[in-house]
CSV table of C-alpha atoms in Angstrom, one decimal:
chain,number,residue,atom,x,y,z
Q,1,MET,CA,6.6,-19.2,-22.1
Q,2,LYS,CA,6.4,-15.8,-22.4
Q,3,LYS,CA,3.6,-13.8,-22.5
Q,4,GLN,CA,2.0,-12.5,-25.0
Q,5,HIS,CA,0.8,-8.9,-25.3
Q,6,LEU,CA,-2.8,-8.8,-26.4
Q,7,VAL,CA,-4.2,-5.6,-27.1
Q,8,ARG,CA,-7.2,-5.3,-24.4
Q,9,LYS,CA,-9.0,-1.8,-26.1
Q,10,VAL,CA,-8.0,0.8,-28.7
Q,11,LEU,CA,-8.6,5.3,-26.8
Q,12,PRO,CA,-10.3,7.2,-29.8
Q,13,GLY,CA,-8.9,9.1,-31.6
Q,14,SER,CA,-5.3,8.1,-30.9
Q,15,ILE,CA,-2.4,7.1,-32.9
Q,16,ALA,CA,-3.0,3.5,-32.1
Q,17,GLU,CA,-6.8,4.2,-34.4
Q,18,GLU,CA,-5.4,5.9,-36.7
Q,19,LEU,CA,-3.3,3.2,-37.8
Q,20,GLU,CA,-5.5,0.2,-36.8
Q,21,ILE,CA,-4.8,-1.4,-34.2
Q,22,GLU,CA,-7.7,-2.7,-32.9
Q,23,ALA,CA,-8.5,-5.2,-29.7
Q,24,GLY,CA,-7.1,-8.8,-30.1
Q,25,ASP,CA,-3.7,-7.4,-31.9
Q,26,LYS,CA,-0.7,-9.1,-30.7
Q,27,ILE,CA,2.6,-6.2,-30.3
Q,28,VAL,CA,4.6,-8.4,-31.2
Q,29,SER,CA,8.2,-5.8,-31.0
Q,30,VAL,CA,8.9,-2.4,-30.8
Q,31,ASN,CA,12.2,-0.8,-32.8
Q,32,ASP,CA,12.7,-4.4,-33.5
Q,33,THR,CA,12.9,-5.6,-30.0
Q,34,GLU,CA,11.2,-7.7,-28.0
Q,35,ILE,CA,8.9,-6.9,-25.3
Q,36,GLU,CA,9.7,-8.3,-22.1
Q,37,ASP,CA,7.4,-6.2,-20.0
Q,38,ILE,CA,5.4,-2.4,-20.0
Q,39,PHE,CA,8.6,-1.3,-18.9
Q,40,ASP,CA,10.3,-1.8,-22.1
Q,41,TYR,CA,7.1,-0.4,-23.9
Q,42,GLN,CA,6.9,2.2,-22.5
Q,43,PHE,CA,11.4,3.3,-22.7
Q,44,LEU,CA,10.5,1.5,-26.3
Q,45,ILE,CA,7.6,4.2,-27.6
Q,46,GLN,CA,9.5,7.5,-26.8
Q,47,ASP,CA,11.3,8.0,-29.7
Q,48,SER,CA,9.4,10.8,-32.4
Q,49,TYR,CA,10.2,7.6,-34.6
Q,50,VAL,CA,8.7,4.6,-33.8
Q,51,GLU,CA,8.6,0.9,-35.9
Q,52,LEU,CA,6.0,-1.4,-34.0
Q,53,LEU,CA,4.9,-5.5,-35.4
Q,54,VAL,CA,2.5,-6.0,-34.9
Q,55,GLU,CA,0.4,-9.3,-34.9
Q,56,LYS,CA,-3.5,-9.9,-35.8
Q,57,PRO,CA,-5.3,-12.7,-34.8
Q,58,ASP,CA,-5.4,-14.3,-38.2
Q,59,GLY,CA,-2.0,-14.5,-37.8
Q,60,GLU,CA,-1.5,-12.5,-40.6
Q,61,GLN,CA,1.9,-9.0,-40.0
Q,62,TRP,CA,1.7,-6.0,-40.0
Q,63,LEU,CA,4.8,-3.3,-39.7
Q,64,LEU,CA,3.9,-0.2,-38.7
Q,65,GLU,CA,5.9,2.7,-39.5
Q,66,VAL,CA,5.0,5.6,-36.6
Q,67,GLU,CA,6.2,9.4,-36.5
Q,68,LYS,CA,5.1,11.2,-33.8
Q,69,GLU,CA,5.8,13.9,-30.8
Q,70,PRO,CA,8.6,12.5,-27.9
Q,71,GLU,CA,6.8,10.8,-25.3
Q,72,GLU,CA,3.7,10.7,-27.5
Q,73,GLU,CA,1.1,7.3,-26.1
Q,74,LEU,CA,0.1,5.4,-28.9
Q,75,GLY,CA,-3.4,4.8,-27.3
Q,76,ILE,CA,-2.7,1.4,-26.3
Q,77,GLU,CA,-4.2,-1.4,-23.5
Q,78,PHE,CA,-2.8,-4.1,-22.7
Q,79,GLU,CA,-5.0,-7.4,-21.6
Q,80,ASN,CA,-2.1,-7.0,-18.7
Q,81,GLY,CA,-0.7,-3.2,-17.6
Q,82,LEU,CA,2.2,-5.5,-16.4
Q,83,MET,CA,2.9,-7.1,-19.6
Q,84,ASP,CA,4.2,-10.0,-17.7
Q,85,GLU,CA,3.1,-12.3,-15.5
Q,86,TYR,CA,3.6,-11.6,-11.6
Q,87,ARG,CA,6.3,-12.4,-9.7
Q,88,HIS,CA,6.1,-14.2,-6.6
Q,89,CYS,CA,7.2,-14.3,-3.4
Q,90,CYS,CA,10.1,-17.2,-3.1
Q,91,ASN,CA,10.6,-16.2,0.6
Q,92,LYS,CA,9.0,-17.8,4.2
Q,93,CYS,CA,9.6,-14.7,6.7
Q,94,VAL,CA,8.4,-15.6,9.4
Q,95,PHE,CA,6.2,-12.7,9.9
Q,96,CYS,CA,4.6,-13.2,6.0
Q,97,PHE,CA,0.5,-12.5,7.1
Q,98,ILE,CA,-0.8,-14.0,4.2
Q,99,ASP,CA,0.8,-17.8,5.7
Q,100,GLN,CA,-1.2,-16.6,8.6
Q,101,MET,CA,-5.4,-16.4,6.0
Q,102,PRO,CA,-7.7,-18.9,7.4
Q,103,PRO,CA,-8.6,-21.5,4.1
Q,104,GLY,CA,-10.9,-20.9,1.9
Q,105,MET,CA,-10.8,-17.8,0.6
Q,106,ARG,CA,-10.7,-16.4,-2.9
Q,107,ASP,CA,-7.3,-17.0,-4.1
Q,108,THR,CA,-6.1,-13.9,-4.7
Q,109,LEU,CA,-5.5,-13.4,-1.3
Q,110,TYR,CA,-2.8,-16.0,-1.1
Q,111,PHE,CA,-0.6,-14.5,-4.2
Q,112,LYS,CA,2.7,-12.9,-2.9
Q,113,ASP,CA,4.3,-11.2,-5.0
Q,114,ASP,CA,7.8,-9.4,-4.9
Q,115,ASP,CA,7.8,-7.7,-7.8
Q,116,ALA,CA,10.1,-4.7,-8.4
Q,117,ARG,CA,7.7,-3.7,-11.5
Q,118,LEU,CA,4.4,-3.8,-8.7
Q,119,SER,CA,6.7,-1.8,-5.9
Q,120,PHE,CA,7.5,1.1,-9.1
Q,121,LEU,CA,3.8,0.3,-10.1
Q,122,GLN,CA,2.1,0.4,-7.3
Q,123,GLY,CA,4.0,0.7,-4.9
Q,124,ASN,CA,3.9,-2.9,-3.8
Q,125,TYR,CA,7.4,-3.6,-0.9
Q,126,VAL,CA,10.1,-5.5,-2.3
Q,127,THR,CA,13.2,-7.8,-0.5
Q,128,LEU,CA,15.2,-8.2,-3.3
Q,129,THR,CA,15.6,-11.1,-3.5
Q,130,ASN,CA,13.7,-12.3,-6.4
Q,131,MET,CA,15.9,-9.3,-8.7
Q,132,SER,CA,18.0,-11.7,-11.2
Q,133,GLU,CA,21.7,-8.7,-12.7
Q,134,HIS,CA,18.8,-7.9,-15.5
Q,135,ASP,CA,16.3,-6.9,-13.7
Q,136,ILE,CA,19.0,-4.5,-11.6
Q,137,ASP,CA,20.4,-3.0,-14.7
Q,138,ARG,CA,17.1,-2.2,-16.0
Q,139,ILE,CA,15.8,-0.8,-13.1
Q,140,CYS,CA,18.7,1.6,-13.3
Q,141,ARG,CA,18.4,1.4,-17.3
Q,142,TYR,CA,14.3,2.8,-16.9
Q,143,ARG,CA,15.2,5.3,-14.2
Q,144,LEU,CA,12.1,3.0,-12.0
Q,145,SER,CA,12.2,5.2,-9.3
Q,146,PRO,CA,11.1,4.9,-6.2
Q,147,ILE,CA,11.7,1.2,-4.6
Q,148,ASN,CA,9.5,0.7,-2.0
Q,149,ILE,CA,12.5,-2.3,0.3
Q,150,SER,CA,10.9,-4.3,2.8
Q,151,PHE,CA,14.7,-4.5,4.4
Q,152,GLN,CA,13.7,-6.2,8.4
Q,153,THR,CA,16.8,-6.2,9.3
Q,154,MET,CA,20.7,-4.5,8.0
Q,155,ASN,CA,21.8,-7.8,9.7
Q,156,PRO,CA,22.4,-10.2,6.6
Q,157,LYS,CA,22.5,-13.3,8.7
Q,158,LEU,CA,19.2,-13.1,10.9
Q,159,ARG,CA,17.9,-11.4,7.3
Q,160,CYS,CA,18.8,-14.7,5.7
Q,161,ARG,CA,16.6,-16.3,9.2
Q,162,MET,CA,14.0,-14.0,9.3
Q,163,LEU,CA,12.9,-14.0,5.3
Q,164,ASN,CA,14.1,-18.2,5.7
Q,165,ASN,CA,16.1,-17.7,2.1
Q,166,ARG,CA,19.8,-18.2,2.5
Q,167,PHE,CA,20.4,-15.6,0.0
Q,168,ALA,CA,18.8,-13.1,1.1
Q,169,GLY,CA,21.2,-11.5,3.1
Q,170,GLU,CA,23.2,-10.6,0.4
Q,171,ALA,CA,20.5,-9.0,-1.8
Q,172,LEU,CA,21.5,-6.3,0.6
Q,173,LYS,CA,23.9,-5.7,-1.9
Q,174,LYS,CA,21.7,-4.5,-4.1
Q,175,VAL,CA,20.5,-1.5,-2.6
Q,176,ASP,CA,24.6,0.2,-2.9
Q,177,ARG,CA,23.8,-0.8,-7.0
Q,178,LEU,CA,20.1,1.1,-7.2
Q,179,MET,CA,22.2,4.1,-4.9
Q,180,GLU,CA,25.4,3.9,-7.4
Q,181,ALA,CA,22.8,4.5,-10.3
Q,182,ASP,CA,21.0,7.6,-8.4
Q,183,ILE,CA,17.1,5.8,-7.7
Q,184,HIS,CA,15.3,6.6,-5.3
Q,185,MET,CA,13.9,4.1,-2.3
Q,186,ASN,CA,11.4,4.0,0.6
Q,187,GLY,CA,12.1,1.5,3.5
Q,188,GLN,CA,10.2,-1.2,6.1
Q,189,ILE,CA,10.8,-2.5,9.2
Q,190,VAL,CA,8.8,-5.1,10.4
Q,191,LEU,CA,9.2,-5.5,13.5
Q,192,CYS,CA,9.4,-8.6,15.2
Q,193,LYS,CA,9.7,-9.3,19.1
Q,194,GLY,CA,12.8,-10.8,20.3
Q,195,LEU,CA,14.0,-10.7,16.4
Q,196,ASN,CA,14.9,-7.8,14.4
Q,197,ASP,CA,14.0,-5.2,17.8
Q,198,GLY,CA,16.7,-3.9,20.1
Q,199,LYS,CA,20.0,-3.5,19.3
Q,200,GLU,CA,19.5,-4.9,16.1
Q,201,LEU,CA,17.1,-2.1,15.6
Q,202,GLU,CA,19.3,0.7,16.2
Q,203,TYR,CA,22.3,-1.1,14.4
Q,204,SER,CA,19.8,-1.2,11.4
Q,205,ILE,CA,18.6,2.4,11.1
Q,206,ARG,CA,22.5,3.6,12.2
Q,207,GLU,CA,22.8,1.2,8.5
Q,208,LEU,CA,20.1,2.7,6.3
Q,209,MET,CA,21.1,5.7,7.2
Q,210,LYS,CA,24.1,5.5,5.8
Q,211,TYR,CA,21.8,5.6,2.2
Q,212,ILE,CA,19.7,9.4,2.7
Q,213,PRO,CA,19.0,10.7,0.6
Q,214,ASN,CA,18.9,8.1,-1.9
Q,215,LEU,CA,16.7,6.0,0.7
Q,216,GLU,CA,14.3,8.7,1.9
Q,217,SER,CA,12.1,7.3,4.4
Q,218,VAL,CA,12.4,3.7,7.1
Q,219,SER,CA,8.9,2.4,8.5
Q,220,VAL,CA,8.6,0.2,11.7
Q,221,VAL,CA,5.5,-1.4,11.9
Q,222,PRO,CA,5.0,-3.7,14.1
Q,223,VAL,CA,4.4,-7.5,12.5
Q,224,GLY,CA,0.8,-8.8,12.6
Q,225,LEU,CA,-0.2,-12.0,14.1
Q,226,THR,CA,-3.9,-13.5,13.2
Q,227,LYS,CA,-5.3,-16.2,15.5
Q,228,TYR,CA,-4.1,-18.5,12.3
Q,229,ARG,CA,-1.0,-19.6,13.5
Q,230,GLU,CA,-0.5,-23.0,13.9
Q,231,GLY,CA,2.4,-24.7,12.7
Q,232,LEU,CA,3.9,-20.7,12.0
Q,233,SER,CA,7.4,-19.7,13.7
Q,234,PRO,CA,6.3,-18.5,17.5
Q,235,LEU,CA,5.6,-14.8,17.0
Q,236,GLU,CA,4.5,-12.6,20.0
Q,237,PRO,CA,2.9,-8.9,20.5
Q,238,PHE,CA,4.3,-5.8,22.1
Q,239,ASP,CA,3.3,-4.2,24.7
Q,240,GLY,CA,2.5,-0.5,26.0
Q,241,GLU,CA,6.1,-0.5,27.9
Q,242,GLU,CA,7.9,-2.3,25.0
Q,243,ALA,CA,6.4,0.4,22.4
Q,244,ALA,CA,7.2,3.4,24.3
Q,245,ALA,CA,11.3,1.8,24.0
Q,246,VAL,CA,10.4,1.7,20.2
Q,247,VAL,CA,9.1,5.0,20.1
Q,248,ASP,CA,11.9,6.3,22.2
Q,249,MET,CA,14.5,4.9,19.8
Q,250,ILE,CA,12.7,6.2,16.7
Q,251,GLU,CA,12.1,9.8,17.5
Q,252,GLY,CA,16.1,10.1,18.9
Q,253,PHE,CA,17.1,9.4,15.5
Q,254,GLN,CA,14.2,11.2,14.2
Q,255,ARG,CA,16.4,14.0,16.6
Q,256,GLU,CA,19.5,13.0,14.7
Q,257,CYS,CA,18.7,12.8,11.0
Q,258,PHE,CA,16.8,16.1,11.0
Q,259,ALA,CA,19.3,18.1,12.8
Q,260,GLU,CA,22.5,16.4,9.8
Q,261,PHE,CA,19.9,15.6,7.0
Q,262,GLY,CA,16.9,18.0,7.1
Q,263,ILE,CA,15.0,15.0,7.3
Q,264,HIS,CA,13.5,12.7,9.8
Q,265,PHE,CA,14.1,9.7,8.5
Q,266,VAL,CA,13.2,6.8,10.4
Q,267,HIS,CA,9.5,6.6,11.9
Q,268,ALA,CA,7.5,4.8,14.1
Q,269,SER,CA,3.9,3.7,12.5
Q,270,ASP,CA,0.8,4.9,14.4
Q,271,GLU,CA,-0.1,2.0,16.1
Q,272,TRP,CA,3.3,2.5,18.3
Q,273,TYR,CA,2.3,5.1,19.6
Q,274,ILE,CA,-2.0,3.9,20.3
Q,275,LEU,CA,0.2,0.9,21.8
Q,276,ALA,CA,2.1,3.4,23.7
Q,277,GLY,CA,-0.3,5.7,25.3
Q,278,GLU,CA,1.4,8.3,23.4
Q,279,GLU,CA,0.3,11.6,21.5
Q,280,LEU,CA,1.0,10.5,17.9
Q,281,PRO,CA,3.6,13.6,16.1
Q,282,GLU,CA,3.3,17.1,15.3
Q,283,GLU,CA,2.6,16.7,10.9
Q,284,GLU,CA,5.9,18.7,10.4
Q,285,ARG,CA,7.8,15.3,11.5
Q,286,TYR,CA,5.8,13.0,9.3
Q,287,ASP,CA,8.4,14.6,5.8
Q,288,GLY,CA,5.0,15.4,3.9
Q,289,TYR,CA,3.8,11.7,4.8
Q,290,LEU,CA,5.8,9.1,3.0
Q,291,GLN,CA,5.3,6.0,4.9
Q,292,LEU,CA,0.5,6.3,5.0
Q,293,GLU,CA,0.8,2.8,3.0
Q,294,ASN,CA,2.0,1.8,6.0
Q,295,GLY,CA,-0.3,3.3,8.4
Q,296,VAL,CA,2.2,5.8,9.7
Q,297,GLY,CA,0.5,9.4,10.0
Q,298,MET,CA,-2.8,8.8,8.4
Q,299,LEU,CA,-4.6,9.1,11.9
Q,300,ARG,CA,-2.7,12.4,12.2
Q,301,LEU,CA,-3.2,13.5,8.3
Q,302,LEU,CA,-6.7,12.2,9.4
Q,303,GLU,CA,-7.1,14.7,12.1
Q,304,GLU,CA,-5.8,17.5,10.0
Q,305,GLU,CA,-8.0,17.1,7.3
Q,306,PHE,CA,-11.1,17.2,9.6
Q,307,ARG,CA,-10.0,20.4,11.3
Q,308,GLU,CA,-9.1,22.3,8.4
Q,309,ALA,CA,-12.9,21.3,7.3
Q,310,TYR,CA,-14.4,21.6,10.7
Q,311,GLU,CA,-13.3,25.3,11.2
Q,312,GLY,CA,-14.4,26.2,7.4
Q,313,THR,CA,-18.1,25.2,9.0
Q,314,GLU,CA,-20.6,27.8,10.5
Q,315,GLY,CA,-23.2,24.1,12.0
Q,316,ASP,CA,-27.0,23.8,11.8
Q,317,GLN,CA,-29.8,22.6,13.6
Q,318,ARG,CA,-31.1,19.9,11.3
Q,319,LYS,CA,-31.3,16.5,12.7
Q,320,ARG,CA,-30.1,13.6,11.4
Q,321,GLU,CA,-28.7,10.5,13.1
Q,322,VAL,CA,-25.8,8.5,11.4
Q,323,SER,CA,-23.3,5.6,12.3
Q,324,ILE,CA,-19.9,4.9,12.0
Q,325,ALA,CA,-18.3,1.5,11.9
Q,326,THR,CA,-14.1,1.7,12.3
Q,327,GLY,CA,-11.7,-0.2,14.0
Q,328,LEU,CA,-10.7,-0.7,16.9
Q,329,LEU,CA,-7.2,1.4,16.5
Q,330,ALA,CA,-8.9,4.5,14.6
Q,331,ALA,CA,-12.3,4.2,17.0
Q,332,PRO,CA,-11.0,6.6,19.6
Q,333,TYR,CA,-9.8,9.1,16.9
Q,334,ILE,CA,-12.9,9.1,15.6
Q,335,GLN,CA,-14.8,9.2,18.8
Q,336,ARG,CA,-13.3,13.0,19.2
Q,337,MET,CA,-14.2,14.2,15.5
Q,338,ALA,CA,-17.9,12.9,17.0
Q,339,GLU,CA,-17.9,15.1,19.7
Q,340,GLN,CA,-16.4,17.9,18.0
Q,341,LEU,CA,-18.9,17.6,15.4
Q,342,ALA,CA,-21.6,17.4,18.0
Q,343,VAL,CA,-21.0,20.9,19.0
Q,344,LYS,CA,-21.2,22.6,16.2
Q,345,TYR,CA,-24.2,20.1,14.9
Q,346,PRO,CA,-26.1,20.0,18.7
Q,347,LYS,CA,-29.0,17.9,16.9
Q,348,THR,CA,-27.0,15.4,14.6
Q,349,GLU,CA,-26.8,12.7,16.3
Q,350,ILE,CA,-23.3,10.0,15.8
Q,351,HIS,CA,-22.8,6.5,16.9
Q,352,VAL,CA,-19.5,4.8,17.0
Q,353,TYR,CA,-18.9,1.5,16.3
Q,354,PRO,CA,-14.9,0.1,17.0
Q,355,ILE,CA,-15.5,-2.9,14.9
Q,356,ARG,CA,-13.9,-6.3,17.1
Q,357,ASN,CA,-12.2,-8.6,14.4
Q,358,ASP,CA,-13.0,-12.1,15.2
Q,359,PHE,CA,-12.2,-13.1,12.0
Q,360,PHE,CA,-8.4,-12.4,12.0
Q,361,GLY,CA,-8.4,-12.2,15.9
Q,362,GLU,CA,-8.3,-9.6,18.2
Q,363,LEU,CA,-4.8,-8.4,17.6
Q,364,ILE,CA,-5.7,-6.8,14.3
Q,365,THR,CA,-6.7,-4.0,15.7
Q,366,VAL,CA,-7.0,-2.1,11.2
Q,367,SER,CA,-10.7,-1.1,9.5
Q,368,GLY,CA,-8.7,-2.2,6.4
Q,369,LEU,CA,-9.1,-5.6,7.8
Q,370,ILE,CA,-12.7,-5.7,9.0
Q,371,THR,CA,-14.7,-8.3,7.1
Q,372,GLY,CA,-18.4,-8.2,6.2
Q,373,GLN,CA,-19.3,-11.0,8.5
Q,374,ASP,CA,-17.8,-9.1,11.7
Q,375,LEU,CA,-20.0,-6.0,10.8
Q,376,ILE,CA,-22.9,-7.9,9.8
Q,377,ARG,CA,-22.7,-9.5,13.7
Q,378,GLN,CA,-21.1,-6.7,15.5
Q,379,LEU,CA,-23.6,-3.8,14.7
Q,380,ARG,CA,-27.1,-6.3,14.4
Q,381,GLY,CA,-29.0,-4.5,16.8
Q,382,ARG,CA,-27.6,-1.4,17.5
Q,383,GLU,CA,-28.7,1.7,16.7
Q,384,LEU,CA,-27.8,2.8,13.1
Q,385,GLY,CA,-29.3,5.9,12.7
Q,386,GLU,CA,-30.9,6.9,9.0
Q,387,ARG,CA,-27.2,5.5,7.6
Q,388,LEU,CA,-24.0,3.5,8.7
Q,389,LEU,CA,-20.9,4.9,7.3
Q,390,LEU,CA,-18.1,2.6,6.2
Q,391,PRO,CA,-14.4,3.4,5.4
Q,392,CYS,CA,-13.4,2.6,1.7
Q,393,ASN,CA,-10.2,0.8,3.1
Q,394,MET,CA,-12.7,-2.2,4.6
Q,395,PHE,CA,-13.2,-3.1,0.8
Q,396,ARG,CA,-11.6,-4.5,-2.2
Q,397,SER,CA,-10.3,-1.8,-4.7
Q,398,GLY,CA,-12.9,-0.2,-6.7
Q,399,GLU,CA,-15.4,-2.4,-5.7
Q,400,GLU,CA,-18.0,-2.8,-2.6
Q,401,VAL,CA,-17.1,-6.4,-1.4
Q,402,PHE,CA,-16.0,-7.4,1.7
Q,403,LEU,CA,-12.2,-9.7,2.7
Q,404,ASP,CA,-14.3,-12.1,2.9
Q,405,ASP,CA,-17.3,-11.5,-0.2
Q,406,VAL,CA,-19.6,-9.2,1.4
Q,407,THR,CA,-21.2,-7.7,-0.4
Q,408,LEU,CA,-22.0,-3.6,0.8
Q,409,SER,CA,-25.8,-4.6,-0.3
Q,410,GLU,CA,-26.0,-7.9,1.9
Q,411,VAL,CA,-24.4,-5.2,5.0
Q,412,GLU,CA,-27.5,-3.4,3.9
Q,413,GLU,CA,-30.3,-6.0,4.0
Q,414,ALA,CA,-29.1,-7.5,6.9
Q,415,LEU,CA,-29.0,-4.9,9.0
Q,416,GLN,CA,-31.9,-2.9,7.5
Q,417,VAL,CA,-29.8,0.4,6.7
Q,418,GLU,CA,-29.0,2.2,3.7
Q,419,ALA,CA,-24.5,2.3,3.9
Q,420,TYR,CA,-22.3,4.3,2.5
Q,421,ILE,CA,-18.6,4.2,1.5
Q,422,VAL,CA,-16.8,6.9,3.1
Q,423,LYS,CA,-13.1,8.2,1.3
Q,424,SER,CA,-10.6,8.0,3.8
Q,425,SER,CA,-9.9,11.9,3.7
Q,426,GLY,CA,-10.7,13.7,7.5
Q,427,ARG,CA,-13.3,16.4,4.6
Q,428,ASP,CA,-15.1,13.6,3.6
Q,429,LEU,CA,-15.7,12.1,6.4
Q,430,MET,CA,-17.4,15.5,7.9
Q,431,GLU,CA,-19.1,15.7,5.1
Q,432,ALA,CA,-20.7,12.4,5.5
Q,433,VAL,CA,-21.8,13.2,8.6
Q,434,ILE,CA,-23.5,16.1,7.7
Q,435,ALA,CA,-24.7,15.8,4.5
């Protein structure tokens, strides 16, 4: 069944309002061309003359002629922002986090997307296994860039095994098509012990370097393992010595890439450095933080933003007591910032509470996967002060709801404290503490 492109909203003062397009209308075609999704629509309305076929709720069709400035928007928002169904992942990856989710959570958390359009719109990573030649043609024609790709390995046979898809190795050839069309890309490798690490990782990075400069960066992240792995492929966590070996290999490639291409290209996520007990790289080595969403440089950026804000403040003697809850990964860095603030704000008492992830398992250490129930259970009876500060990535985007559907107000009621959601920057954190 083809998607019906229904208008959700018409912006005031827009061309669409002048044309008397209304919520509930259906956009049938643009310039006599049927629309597949938002990219067709956006591409087709760029001309200075546009013919728009609109169907009213009663079935009446209007053919509207529009003269406008080139690239001027019509002012239409659609019921579905993609204007099409989201594409479900057809793989059964050995490392898939969604397969490690407990039962009974909301349905949206179990949806596996593998949609290149979401890669362009939202930064999602795709495996390329769900893309037809038609999809590749459209990416090239519409110049959809950058596309974020989950490579995992450049060994075709191993990729088939890791993704449990016999076409996964062949799908790597689509990268050549994107390269030829001058499409920019970013890459990701989820590292699994005994599978794509060691010599296989070395081979993959070497192969991926051939796509520089179109392939702008590659992140290497450790596989996330929850306690819900019964019946799944056996995977083990990396230890400190193994993490150090990963860091050494990546830093060696960074030196090589910087000497040859002027970029560091391949990056280890923050977890590797913490697990290895090594200092984070200096800011310059992150090449502008291209891989923040993969946890590459998040803690370095947080520290740099905090340092800049801290150096610009004089401090004061106001009395306050606040608490900060965060994941085990970031807690030592947040604690260090709290100790620095105590120097300039000696009468401010700051409690930093690392939250252990009992819900998913202790191997999950990031704050973005902390649930409301773990937060409540571990903070009940603790000294929380006047306010509890919580990072925004603990919550569903744009809402005050945790992964387990516990709300911010329920946390406040359970802990009897005012709770504040803090944006992700170091400056925001400092300002929330001293407010």
